[in-house]
Each structure stands twice: as structure tokens, then as C-alpha cells.
PDB file of C-alpha atoms in Angstrom:
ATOM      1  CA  UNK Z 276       0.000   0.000   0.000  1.00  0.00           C
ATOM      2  CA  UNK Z 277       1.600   3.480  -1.027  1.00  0.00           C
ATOM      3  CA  UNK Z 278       1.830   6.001   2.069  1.00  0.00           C
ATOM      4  CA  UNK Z 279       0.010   8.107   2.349  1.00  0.00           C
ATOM      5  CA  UNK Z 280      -3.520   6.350   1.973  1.00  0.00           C
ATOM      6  CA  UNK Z 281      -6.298   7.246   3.377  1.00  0.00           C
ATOM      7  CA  UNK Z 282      -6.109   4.359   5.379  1.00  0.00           C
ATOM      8  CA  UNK Z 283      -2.619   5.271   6.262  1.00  0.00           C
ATOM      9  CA  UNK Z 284      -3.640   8.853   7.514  1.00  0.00           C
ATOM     10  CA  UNK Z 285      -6.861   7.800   9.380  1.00  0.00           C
ATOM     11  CA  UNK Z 286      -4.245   5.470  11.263  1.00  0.00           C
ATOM     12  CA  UNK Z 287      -2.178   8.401  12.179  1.00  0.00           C
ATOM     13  CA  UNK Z 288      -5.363  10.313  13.407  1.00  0.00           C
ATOM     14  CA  UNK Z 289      -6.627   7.320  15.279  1.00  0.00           C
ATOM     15  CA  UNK Z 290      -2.822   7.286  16.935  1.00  0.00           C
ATOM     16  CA  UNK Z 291      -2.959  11.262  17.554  1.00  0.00           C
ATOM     17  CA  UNK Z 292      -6.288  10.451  19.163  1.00  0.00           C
ATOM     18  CA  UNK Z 293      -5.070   7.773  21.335  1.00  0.00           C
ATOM     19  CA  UNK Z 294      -8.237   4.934  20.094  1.00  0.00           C
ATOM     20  CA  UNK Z 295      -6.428   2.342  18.041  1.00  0.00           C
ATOM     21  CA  UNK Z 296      -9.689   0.890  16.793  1.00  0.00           C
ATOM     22  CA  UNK Z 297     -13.145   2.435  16.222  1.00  0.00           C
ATOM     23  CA  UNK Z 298     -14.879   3.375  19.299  1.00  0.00           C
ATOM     24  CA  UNK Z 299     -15.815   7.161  19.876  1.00  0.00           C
ATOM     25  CA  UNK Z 300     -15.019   7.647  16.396  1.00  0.00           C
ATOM     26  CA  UNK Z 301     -15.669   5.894  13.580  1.00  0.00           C
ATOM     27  CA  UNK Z 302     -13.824   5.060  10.558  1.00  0.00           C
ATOM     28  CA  UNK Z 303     -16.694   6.975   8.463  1.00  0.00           C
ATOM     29  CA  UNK Z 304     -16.289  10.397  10.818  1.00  0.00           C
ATOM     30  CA  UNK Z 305     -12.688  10.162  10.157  1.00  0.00           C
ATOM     31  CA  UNK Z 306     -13.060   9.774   6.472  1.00  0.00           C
ATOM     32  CA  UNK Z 307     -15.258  12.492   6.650  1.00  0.00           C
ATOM     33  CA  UNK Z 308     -12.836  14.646   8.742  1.00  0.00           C
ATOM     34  CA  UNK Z 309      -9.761  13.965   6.649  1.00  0.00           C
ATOM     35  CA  UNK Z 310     -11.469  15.124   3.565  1.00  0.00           C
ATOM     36  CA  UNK Z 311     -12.577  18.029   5.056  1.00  0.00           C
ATOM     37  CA  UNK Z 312      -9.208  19.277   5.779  1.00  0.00           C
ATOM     38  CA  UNK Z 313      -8.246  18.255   2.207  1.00  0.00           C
ATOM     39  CA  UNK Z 314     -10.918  20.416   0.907  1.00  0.00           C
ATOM     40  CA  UNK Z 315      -9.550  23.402   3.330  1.00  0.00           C
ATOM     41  CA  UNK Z 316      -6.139  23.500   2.817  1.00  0.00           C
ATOM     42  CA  UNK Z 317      -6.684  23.868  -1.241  1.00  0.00           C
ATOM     43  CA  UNK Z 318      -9.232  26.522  -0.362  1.00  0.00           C
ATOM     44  CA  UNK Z 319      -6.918  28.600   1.900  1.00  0.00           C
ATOM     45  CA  UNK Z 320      -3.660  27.852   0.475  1.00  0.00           C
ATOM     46  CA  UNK Z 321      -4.264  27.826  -3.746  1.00  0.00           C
ATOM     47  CA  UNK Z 322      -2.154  24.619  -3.886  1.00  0.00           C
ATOM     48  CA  UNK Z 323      -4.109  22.684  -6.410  1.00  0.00           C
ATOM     49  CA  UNK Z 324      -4.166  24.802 -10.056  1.00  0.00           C
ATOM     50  CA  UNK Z 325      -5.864  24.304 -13.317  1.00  0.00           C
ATOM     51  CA  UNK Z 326      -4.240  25.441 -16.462  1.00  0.00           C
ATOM     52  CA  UNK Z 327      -7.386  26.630 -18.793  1.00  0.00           C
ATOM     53  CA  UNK Z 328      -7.548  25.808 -22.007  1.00  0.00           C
ATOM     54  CA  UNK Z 329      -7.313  28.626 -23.729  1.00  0.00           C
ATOM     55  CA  UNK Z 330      -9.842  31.519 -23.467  1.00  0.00           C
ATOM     56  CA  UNK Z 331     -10.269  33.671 -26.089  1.00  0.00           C
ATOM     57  CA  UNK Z 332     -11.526  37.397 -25.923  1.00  0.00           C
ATOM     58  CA  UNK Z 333     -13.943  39.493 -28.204  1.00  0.00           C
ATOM     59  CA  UNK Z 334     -13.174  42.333 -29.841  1.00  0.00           C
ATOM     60  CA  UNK Z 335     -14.364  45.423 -27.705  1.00  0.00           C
ATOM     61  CA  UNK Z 336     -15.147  43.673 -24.667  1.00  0.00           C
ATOM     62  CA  UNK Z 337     -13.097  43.985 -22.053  1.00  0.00           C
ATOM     63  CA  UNK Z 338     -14.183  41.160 -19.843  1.00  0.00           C
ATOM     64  CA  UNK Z 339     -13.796  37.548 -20.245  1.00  0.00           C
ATOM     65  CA  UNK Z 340     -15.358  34.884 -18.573  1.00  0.00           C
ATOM     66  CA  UNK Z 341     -13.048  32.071 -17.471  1.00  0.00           C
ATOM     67  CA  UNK Z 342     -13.988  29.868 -14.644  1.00  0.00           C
ATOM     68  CA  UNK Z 343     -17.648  29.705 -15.452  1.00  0.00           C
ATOM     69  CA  UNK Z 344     -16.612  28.535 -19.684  1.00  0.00           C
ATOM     70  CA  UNK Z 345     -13.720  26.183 -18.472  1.00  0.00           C
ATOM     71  CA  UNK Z 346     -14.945  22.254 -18.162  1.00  0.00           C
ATOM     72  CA  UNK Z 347     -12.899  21.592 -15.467  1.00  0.00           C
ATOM     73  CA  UNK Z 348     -15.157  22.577 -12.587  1.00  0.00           C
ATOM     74  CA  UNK Z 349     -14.442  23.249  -9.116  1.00  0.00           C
ATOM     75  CA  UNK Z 350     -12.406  26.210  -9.667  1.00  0.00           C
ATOM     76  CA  UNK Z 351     -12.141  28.869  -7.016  1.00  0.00           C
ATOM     77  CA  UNK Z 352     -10.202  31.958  -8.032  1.00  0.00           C
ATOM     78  CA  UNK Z 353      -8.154  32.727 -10.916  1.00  0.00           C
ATOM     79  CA  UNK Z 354      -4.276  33.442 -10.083  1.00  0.00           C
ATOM     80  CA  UNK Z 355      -2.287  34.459 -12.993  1.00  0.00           C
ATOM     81  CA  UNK Z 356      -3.153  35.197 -16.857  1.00  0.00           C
ATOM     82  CA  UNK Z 357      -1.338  35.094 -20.066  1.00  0.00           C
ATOM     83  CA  UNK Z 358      -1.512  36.355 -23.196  1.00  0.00           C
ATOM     84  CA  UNK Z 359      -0.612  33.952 -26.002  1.00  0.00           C
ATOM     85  CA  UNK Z 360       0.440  35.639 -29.242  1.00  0.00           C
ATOM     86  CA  UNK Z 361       0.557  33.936 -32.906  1.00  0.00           C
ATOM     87  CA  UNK Z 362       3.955  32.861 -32.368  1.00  0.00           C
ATOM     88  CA  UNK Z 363       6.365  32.694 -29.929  1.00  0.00           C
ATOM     89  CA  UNK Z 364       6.094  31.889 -26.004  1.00  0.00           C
ATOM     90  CA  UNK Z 365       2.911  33.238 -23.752  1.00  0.00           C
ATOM     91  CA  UNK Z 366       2.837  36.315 -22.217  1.00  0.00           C
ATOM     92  CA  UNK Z 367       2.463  37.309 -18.403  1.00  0.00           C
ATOM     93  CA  UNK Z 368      -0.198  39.836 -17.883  1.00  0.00           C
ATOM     94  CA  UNK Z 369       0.422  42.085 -14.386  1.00  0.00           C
ATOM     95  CA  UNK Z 370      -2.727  42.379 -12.212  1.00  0.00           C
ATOM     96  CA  UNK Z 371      -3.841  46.093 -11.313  1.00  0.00           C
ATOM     97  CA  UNK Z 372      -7.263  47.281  -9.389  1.00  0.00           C
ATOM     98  CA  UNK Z 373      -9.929  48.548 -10.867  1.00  0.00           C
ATOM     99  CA  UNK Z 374      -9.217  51.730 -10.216  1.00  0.00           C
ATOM    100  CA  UNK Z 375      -5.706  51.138 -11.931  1.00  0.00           C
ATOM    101  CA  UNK Z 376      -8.013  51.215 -15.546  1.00  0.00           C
ATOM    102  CA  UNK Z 377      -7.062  53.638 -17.711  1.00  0.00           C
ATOM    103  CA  UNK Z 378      -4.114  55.107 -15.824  1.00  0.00           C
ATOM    104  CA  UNK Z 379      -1.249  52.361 -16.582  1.00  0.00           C
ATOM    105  CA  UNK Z 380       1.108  53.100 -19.347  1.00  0.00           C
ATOM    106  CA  UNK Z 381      -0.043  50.687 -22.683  1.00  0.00           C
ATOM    107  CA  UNK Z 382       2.110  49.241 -24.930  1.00  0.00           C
ATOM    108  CA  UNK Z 383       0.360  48.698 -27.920  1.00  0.00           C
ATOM    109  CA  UNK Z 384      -3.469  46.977 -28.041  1.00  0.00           C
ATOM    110  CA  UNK Z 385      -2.603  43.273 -26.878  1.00  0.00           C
ATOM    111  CA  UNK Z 386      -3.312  42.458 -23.535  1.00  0.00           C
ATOM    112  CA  UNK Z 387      -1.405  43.767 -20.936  1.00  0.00           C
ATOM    113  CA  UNK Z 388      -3.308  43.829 -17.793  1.00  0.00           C
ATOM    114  CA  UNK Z 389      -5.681  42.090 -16.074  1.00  0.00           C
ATOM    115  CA  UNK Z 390      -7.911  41.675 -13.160  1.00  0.00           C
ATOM    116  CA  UNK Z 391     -10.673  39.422 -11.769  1.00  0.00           C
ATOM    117  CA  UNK Z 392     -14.136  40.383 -10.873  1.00  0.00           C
ATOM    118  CA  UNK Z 393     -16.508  38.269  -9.244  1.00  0.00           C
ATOM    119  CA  UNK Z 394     -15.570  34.790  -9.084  1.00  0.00           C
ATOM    120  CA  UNK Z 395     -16.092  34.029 -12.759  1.00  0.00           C
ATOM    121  CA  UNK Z 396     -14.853  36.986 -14.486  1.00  0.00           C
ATOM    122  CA  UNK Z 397     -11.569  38.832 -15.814  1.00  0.00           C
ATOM    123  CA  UNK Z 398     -11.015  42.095 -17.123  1.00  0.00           C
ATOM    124  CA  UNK Z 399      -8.293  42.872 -19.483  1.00  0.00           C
ATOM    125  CA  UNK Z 400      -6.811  46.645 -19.903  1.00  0.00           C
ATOM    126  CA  UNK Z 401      -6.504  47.556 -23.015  1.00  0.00           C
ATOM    127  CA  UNK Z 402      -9.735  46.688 -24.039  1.00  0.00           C
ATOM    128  CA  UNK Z 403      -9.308  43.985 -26.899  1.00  0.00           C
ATOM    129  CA  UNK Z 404      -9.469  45.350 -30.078  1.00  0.00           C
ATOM    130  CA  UNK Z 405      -9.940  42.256 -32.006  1.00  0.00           C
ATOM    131  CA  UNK Z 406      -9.714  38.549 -30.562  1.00  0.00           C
ATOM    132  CA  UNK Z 407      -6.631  37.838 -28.570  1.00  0.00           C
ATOM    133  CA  UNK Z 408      -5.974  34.090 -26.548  1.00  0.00           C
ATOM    134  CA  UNK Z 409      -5.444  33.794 -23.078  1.00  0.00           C
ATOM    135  CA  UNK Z 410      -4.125  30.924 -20.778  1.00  0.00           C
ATOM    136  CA  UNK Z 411      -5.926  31.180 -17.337  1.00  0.00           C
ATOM    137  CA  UNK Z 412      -4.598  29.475 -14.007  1.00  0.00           C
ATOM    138  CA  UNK Z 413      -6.717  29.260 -11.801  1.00  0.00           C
ATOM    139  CA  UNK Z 414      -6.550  27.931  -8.052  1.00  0.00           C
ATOM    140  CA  UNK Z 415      -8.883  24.572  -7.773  1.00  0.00           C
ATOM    141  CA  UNK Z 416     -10.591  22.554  -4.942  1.00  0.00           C
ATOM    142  CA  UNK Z 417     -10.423  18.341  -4.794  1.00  0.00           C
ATOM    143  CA  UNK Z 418     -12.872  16.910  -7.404  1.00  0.00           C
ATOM    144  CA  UNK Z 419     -13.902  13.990  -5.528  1.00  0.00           C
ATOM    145  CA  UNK Z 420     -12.945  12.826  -1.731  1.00  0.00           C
ATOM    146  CA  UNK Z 421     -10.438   9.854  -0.989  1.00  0.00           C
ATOM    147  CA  UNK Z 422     -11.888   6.509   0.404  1.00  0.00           C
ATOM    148  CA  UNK Z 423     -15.300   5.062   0.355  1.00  0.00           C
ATOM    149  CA  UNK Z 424     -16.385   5.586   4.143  1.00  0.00           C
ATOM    150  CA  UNK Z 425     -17.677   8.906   3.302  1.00  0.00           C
ATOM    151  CA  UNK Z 426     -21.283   9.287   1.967  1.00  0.00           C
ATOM    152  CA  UNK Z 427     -21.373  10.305  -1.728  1.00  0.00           C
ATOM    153  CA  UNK Z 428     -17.465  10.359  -1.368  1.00  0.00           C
ATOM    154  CA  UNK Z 429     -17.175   8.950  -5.020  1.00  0.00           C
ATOM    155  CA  UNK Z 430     -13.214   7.678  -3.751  1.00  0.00           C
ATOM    156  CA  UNK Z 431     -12.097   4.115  -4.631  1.00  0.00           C
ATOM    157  CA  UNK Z 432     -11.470   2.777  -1.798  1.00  0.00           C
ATOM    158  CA  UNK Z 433      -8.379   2.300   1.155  1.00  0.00           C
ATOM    159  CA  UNK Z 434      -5.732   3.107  -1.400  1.00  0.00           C
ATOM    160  CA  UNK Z 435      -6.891   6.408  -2.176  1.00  0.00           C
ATOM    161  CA  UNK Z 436      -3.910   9.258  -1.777  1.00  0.00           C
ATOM    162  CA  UNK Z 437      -4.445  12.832  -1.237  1.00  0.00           C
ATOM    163  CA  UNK Z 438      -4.265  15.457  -4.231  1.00  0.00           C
ATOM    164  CA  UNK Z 439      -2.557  18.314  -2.122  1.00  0.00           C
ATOM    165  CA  UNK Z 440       1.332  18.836  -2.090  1.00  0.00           C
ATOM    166  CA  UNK Z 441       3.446  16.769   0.309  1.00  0.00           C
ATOM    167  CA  UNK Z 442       4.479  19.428   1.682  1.00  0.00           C
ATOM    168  CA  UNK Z 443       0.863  19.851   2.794  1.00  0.00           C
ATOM    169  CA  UNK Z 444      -0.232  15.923   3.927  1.00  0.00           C
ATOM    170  CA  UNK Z 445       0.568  16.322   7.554  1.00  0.00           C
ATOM    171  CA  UNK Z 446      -1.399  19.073   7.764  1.00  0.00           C
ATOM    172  CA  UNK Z 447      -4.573  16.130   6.998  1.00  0.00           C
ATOM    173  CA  UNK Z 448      -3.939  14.825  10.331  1.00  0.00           C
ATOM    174  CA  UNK Z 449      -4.016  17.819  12.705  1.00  0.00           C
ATOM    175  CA  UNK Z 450      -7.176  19.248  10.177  1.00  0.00           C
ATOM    176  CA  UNK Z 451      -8.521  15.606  11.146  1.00  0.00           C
ATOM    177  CA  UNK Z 452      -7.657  15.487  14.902  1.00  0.00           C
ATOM    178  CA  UNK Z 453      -8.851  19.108  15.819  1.00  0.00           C
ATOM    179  CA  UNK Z 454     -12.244  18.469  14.328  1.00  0.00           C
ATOM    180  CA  UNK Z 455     -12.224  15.221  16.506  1.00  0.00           C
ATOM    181  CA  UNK Z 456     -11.390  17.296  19.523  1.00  0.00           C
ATOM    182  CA  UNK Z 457     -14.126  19.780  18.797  1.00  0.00           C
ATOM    183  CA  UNK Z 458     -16.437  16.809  18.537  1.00  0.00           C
ATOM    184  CA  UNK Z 459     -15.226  15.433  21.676  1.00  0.00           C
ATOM    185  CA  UNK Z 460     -16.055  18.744  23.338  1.00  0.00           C
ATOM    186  CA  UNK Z 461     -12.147  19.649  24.154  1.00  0.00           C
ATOM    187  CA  UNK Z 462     -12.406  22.789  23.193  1.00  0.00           C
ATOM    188  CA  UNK Z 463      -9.129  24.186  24.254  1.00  0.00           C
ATOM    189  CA  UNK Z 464      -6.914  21.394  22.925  1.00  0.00           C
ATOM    190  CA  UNK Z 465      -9.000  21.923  19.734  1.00  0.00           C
ATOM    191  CA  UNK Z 466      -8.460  25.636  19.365  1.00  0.00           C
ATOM    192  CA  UNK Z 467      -4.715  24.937  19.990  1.00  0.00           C
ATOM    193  CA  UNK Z 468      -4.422  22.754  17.374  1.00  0.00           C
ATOM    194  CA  UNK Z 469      -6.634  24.847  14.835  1.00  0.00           C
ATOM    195  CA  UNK Z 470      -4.437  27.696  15.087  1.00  0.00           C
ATOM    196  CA  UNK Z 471      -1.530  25.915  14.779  1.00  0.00           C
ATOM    197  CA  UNK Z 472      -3.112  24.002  11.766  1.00  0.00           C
ATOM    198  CA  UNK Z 473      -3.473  27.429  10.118  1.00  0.00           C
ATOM    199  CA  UNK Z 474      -0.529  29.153  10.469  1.00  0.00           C
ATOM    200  CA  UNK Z 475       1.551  26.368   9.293  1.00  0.00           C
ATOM    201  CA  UNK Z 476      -1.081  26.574   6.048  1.00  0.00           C
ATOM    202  CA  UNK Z 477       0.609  30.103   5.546  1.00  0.00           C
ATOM    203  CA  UNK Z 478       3.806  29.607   6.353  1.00  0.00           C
ATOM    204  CA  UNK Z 479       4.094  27.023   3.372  1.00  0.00           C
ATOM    205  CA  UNK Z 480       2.095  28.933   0.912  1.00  0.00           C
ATOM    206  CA  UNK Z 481       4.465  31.687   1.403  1.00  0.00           C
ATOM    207  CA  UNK Z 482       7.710  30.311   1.763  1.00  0.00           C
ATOM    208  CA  UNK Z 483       6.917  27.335  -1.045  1.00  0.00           C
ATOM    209  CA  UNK Z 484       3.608  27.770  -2.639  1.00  0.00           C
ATOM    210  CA  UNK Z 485       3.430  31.096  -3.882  1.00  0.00           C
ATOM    211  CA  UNK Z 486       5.064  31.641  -7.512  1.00  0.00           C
ATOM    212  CA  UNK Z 487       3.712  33.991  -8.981  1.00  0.00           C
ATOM    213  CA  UNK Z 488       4.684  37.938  -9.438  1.00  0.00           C
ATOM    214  CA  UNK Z 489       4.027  40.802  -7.337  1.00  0.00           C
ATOM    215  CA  UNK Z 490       1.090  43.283  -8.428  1.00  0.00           C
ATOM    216  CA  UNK Z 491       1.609  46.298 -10.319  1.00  0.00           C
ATOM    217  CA  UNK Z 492       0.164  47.938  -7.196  1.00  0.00           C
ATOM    218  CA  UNK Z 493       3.077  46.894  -5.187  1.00  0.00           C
ATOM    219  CA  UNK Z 494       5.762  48.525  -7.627  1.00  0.00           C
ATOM    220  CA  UNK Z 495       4.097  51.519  -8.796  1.00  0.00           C
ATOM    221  CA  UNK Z 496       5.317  55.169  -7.230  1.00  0.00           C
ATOM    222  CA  UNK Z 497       2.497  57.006  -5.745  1.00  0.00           C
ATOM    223  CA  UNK Z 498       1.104  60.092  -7.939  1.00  0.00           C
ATOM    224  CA  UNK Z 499       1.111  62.038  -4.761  1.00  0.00           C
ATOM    225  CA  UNK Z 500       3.426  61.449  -1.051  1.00  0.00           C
ATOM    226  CA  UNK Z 501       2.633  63.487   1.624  1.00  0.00           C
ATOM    227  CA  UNK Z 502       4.891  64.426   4.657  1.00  0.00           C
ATOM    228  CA  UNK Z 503       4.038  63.608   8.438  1.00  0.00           C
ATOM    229  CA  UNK Z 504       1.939  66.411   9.991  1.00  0.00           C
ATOM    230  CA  UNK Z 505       1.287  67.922   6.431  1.00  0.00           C
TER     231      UNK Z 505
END
């Protein structure tokens, strides 16, 4: 059996738990538990992405939908865009605000910049004169859960293995463990073990996860600076 199945990490619960066998807690609740912290950890950290296939826009529209067209569902947010010209290699687009339209220095009429709207919708500054294509990557959530305990899980069975980064598969026991311990009504050890859950999520979507560039935003020199106590 490859580590880590899901039997293999509802062992290591049961073990952080101190019940060996099912008792309190059944193999089902665990199941349950395990895939819930699966489905958290891609939701807070962005560690599962989709590459779109491409999106194209239309002339003089300057938003594109991209999560709701895409057949891959289960998409969250979209992280980074390209532009893909004729020939040659894509294209990074930089993110701005909203109120960033219309102020940016343009190049040219390709795409340039971009940002989302809603949770199924980019914008793209210039606005496209004609039809240009765009690769979208976009964060994404678990498809279906791992094992067969769970109801409507949809997973094959005791060799199911996570989806999420290894970096990330410890992290399934203590998102297991504290939801056991909230269950149990230890509330303290629970919170403990929550908040230590989360901030090691961070830590490892800053320091290995994140990729991609920094924001226009976060380069750009103010138009205006103004002097303490002026």
C-alpha cells in the first residue's frame, strides 16, 4: 500500500487520538474529517491549479469569462493570466485594481493587464481590439474525496492518496484530529491545534507555494506622497 492512503492517515489520526480501533469515532467520521481538511487546505492555500484551455476574448469587450466557460469545474479563483500571441512563447499579464483602468502606461493593443471580478470573471486593460488568446490558471478545490467511508465520497477505496502537495499531507492529520477534539467537546486542545493548523497553512504557501509575481500595485510610485503632519 503506497503512504500516504487514506487508510494510512486515518491510522495516524486514530494514533494522535489515542483509540487504536473504532470506538468514539468511527472510521466513516474520520473519512469524513480527513477530507474536510483536504478540501480546506486547497481553499486557503491555492495549492491545487488548473491550467485553462485557452480563453479567447472578443473584440471590444473587455471582460472575459473564465472559470464559469472552463470544463474543469471546481475552480475557485483565478491566479495568474497570459496572453498567447501567434507565435512565440505566452505572455504574463500584471494584475492592477480597478481603479488602476485607464491610468497604466499601454504598450500597444494586446493584452497587458488584467484583473478578476466576481468569481467568474476577468477584465483585461486595453480593451481587446480584435480577438486575442489567453491561458488562465486558476486555483482549484479536490474533485472527488479519498476513500469510500464517506457518503457520496465517489473515492475508490483504502488506497486512495491525497491530491494536495506533500508538503501539505501532515497538515490532513491535525485538520482531522482538531475536528475530533471539537467533537469530543475539548475545546481548548481543539483551538490549539486549529491555530496551529493554520498558520503552518501560511507559512508554506508563502515560503513554497506562492510563484507567482508581485502586483503592479506593489511597484508603482504614488502620484502624490505626503509628509508627516502635512
Amino acid at each position: 500500500m503506497a503512504w500516504p492512503s487514506i487508510a494510512d492517515i486515518r491510522t495516524r489520526v486514530r494514533d494522535a487520538l489515542n483509540e487504536s480501533t473504532a470506538a468514539f469515532y468511527t472510521d466513516a467520521m474520520l473519512d469524513r474529517w480527513i477530507n474536510d481538511a483536504q478540501r480546506d487546505i486547497a481553499l486557503k492555500t491555492s495549492c491545487l491549479e488548473h491550467i485553462s484551455s485557452t480563453i479567447t476574448t472578443v473584440a471590444s469587450q473587455k471582460w472575459v469569462y473564465t472559470i464559469a466557460t472552463d470544463a474543469t469545474p471546481y475552480l475557485t479563483k483565478v491566479l495568474y493570466v497570459e496572453y498567447v500571441p501567434g507565435s512565440g512563447t505566452p505572455i504574463g499579464l500584471w494584475r492592477i485594481t480597478p481603479s488602476m483602468v485607464g491610468r497604466v502606461p499601454l504598450s500597444g493593443a494586446t493584452p497587458q493587464f488584467w484583473f478578476p471580478w466576481g468569481d467568474n470573471m476577468i477584465f483585461i486593460e486595453p480593451t481587446p481590439a480584435s480577438t486575442y488568446n489567453l491561458l488562465v490558471y486558476a486555483a482549484a478545490a479536490p474533485i472527488t474525496s479519498l476513500g469510500t467511508n464517506e457518503t457520496g465520497g465517489g473515492g475508490s477505496g483504502e488506497t486512495d492518496t491525497p491530491v494536495v502537495p506533500a508538503e501539505l499531507v501532515n497538515n490532513l492529520v491535525d485538520g482531522a484530529v482538531w475536528r475530533a477534539l471539537l467533537r469530543d467537546g475539548q475545546y481548548a486542545k481543539s483551538l490549539a491545534l486549529y491555530t496551529k493548523h493554520n498558520n503552518t497553512l501560511m507559512r508554506v504557501r508563502a515560503d513554497i507555494l506562492s510563484k507567482y509575481a508581485m502586483g503592479r500595485k506593489m511597484l508603482e510610485i504614488p502620484d502624490r506622497i505626503v509628509e508627516g503632519g502635512k
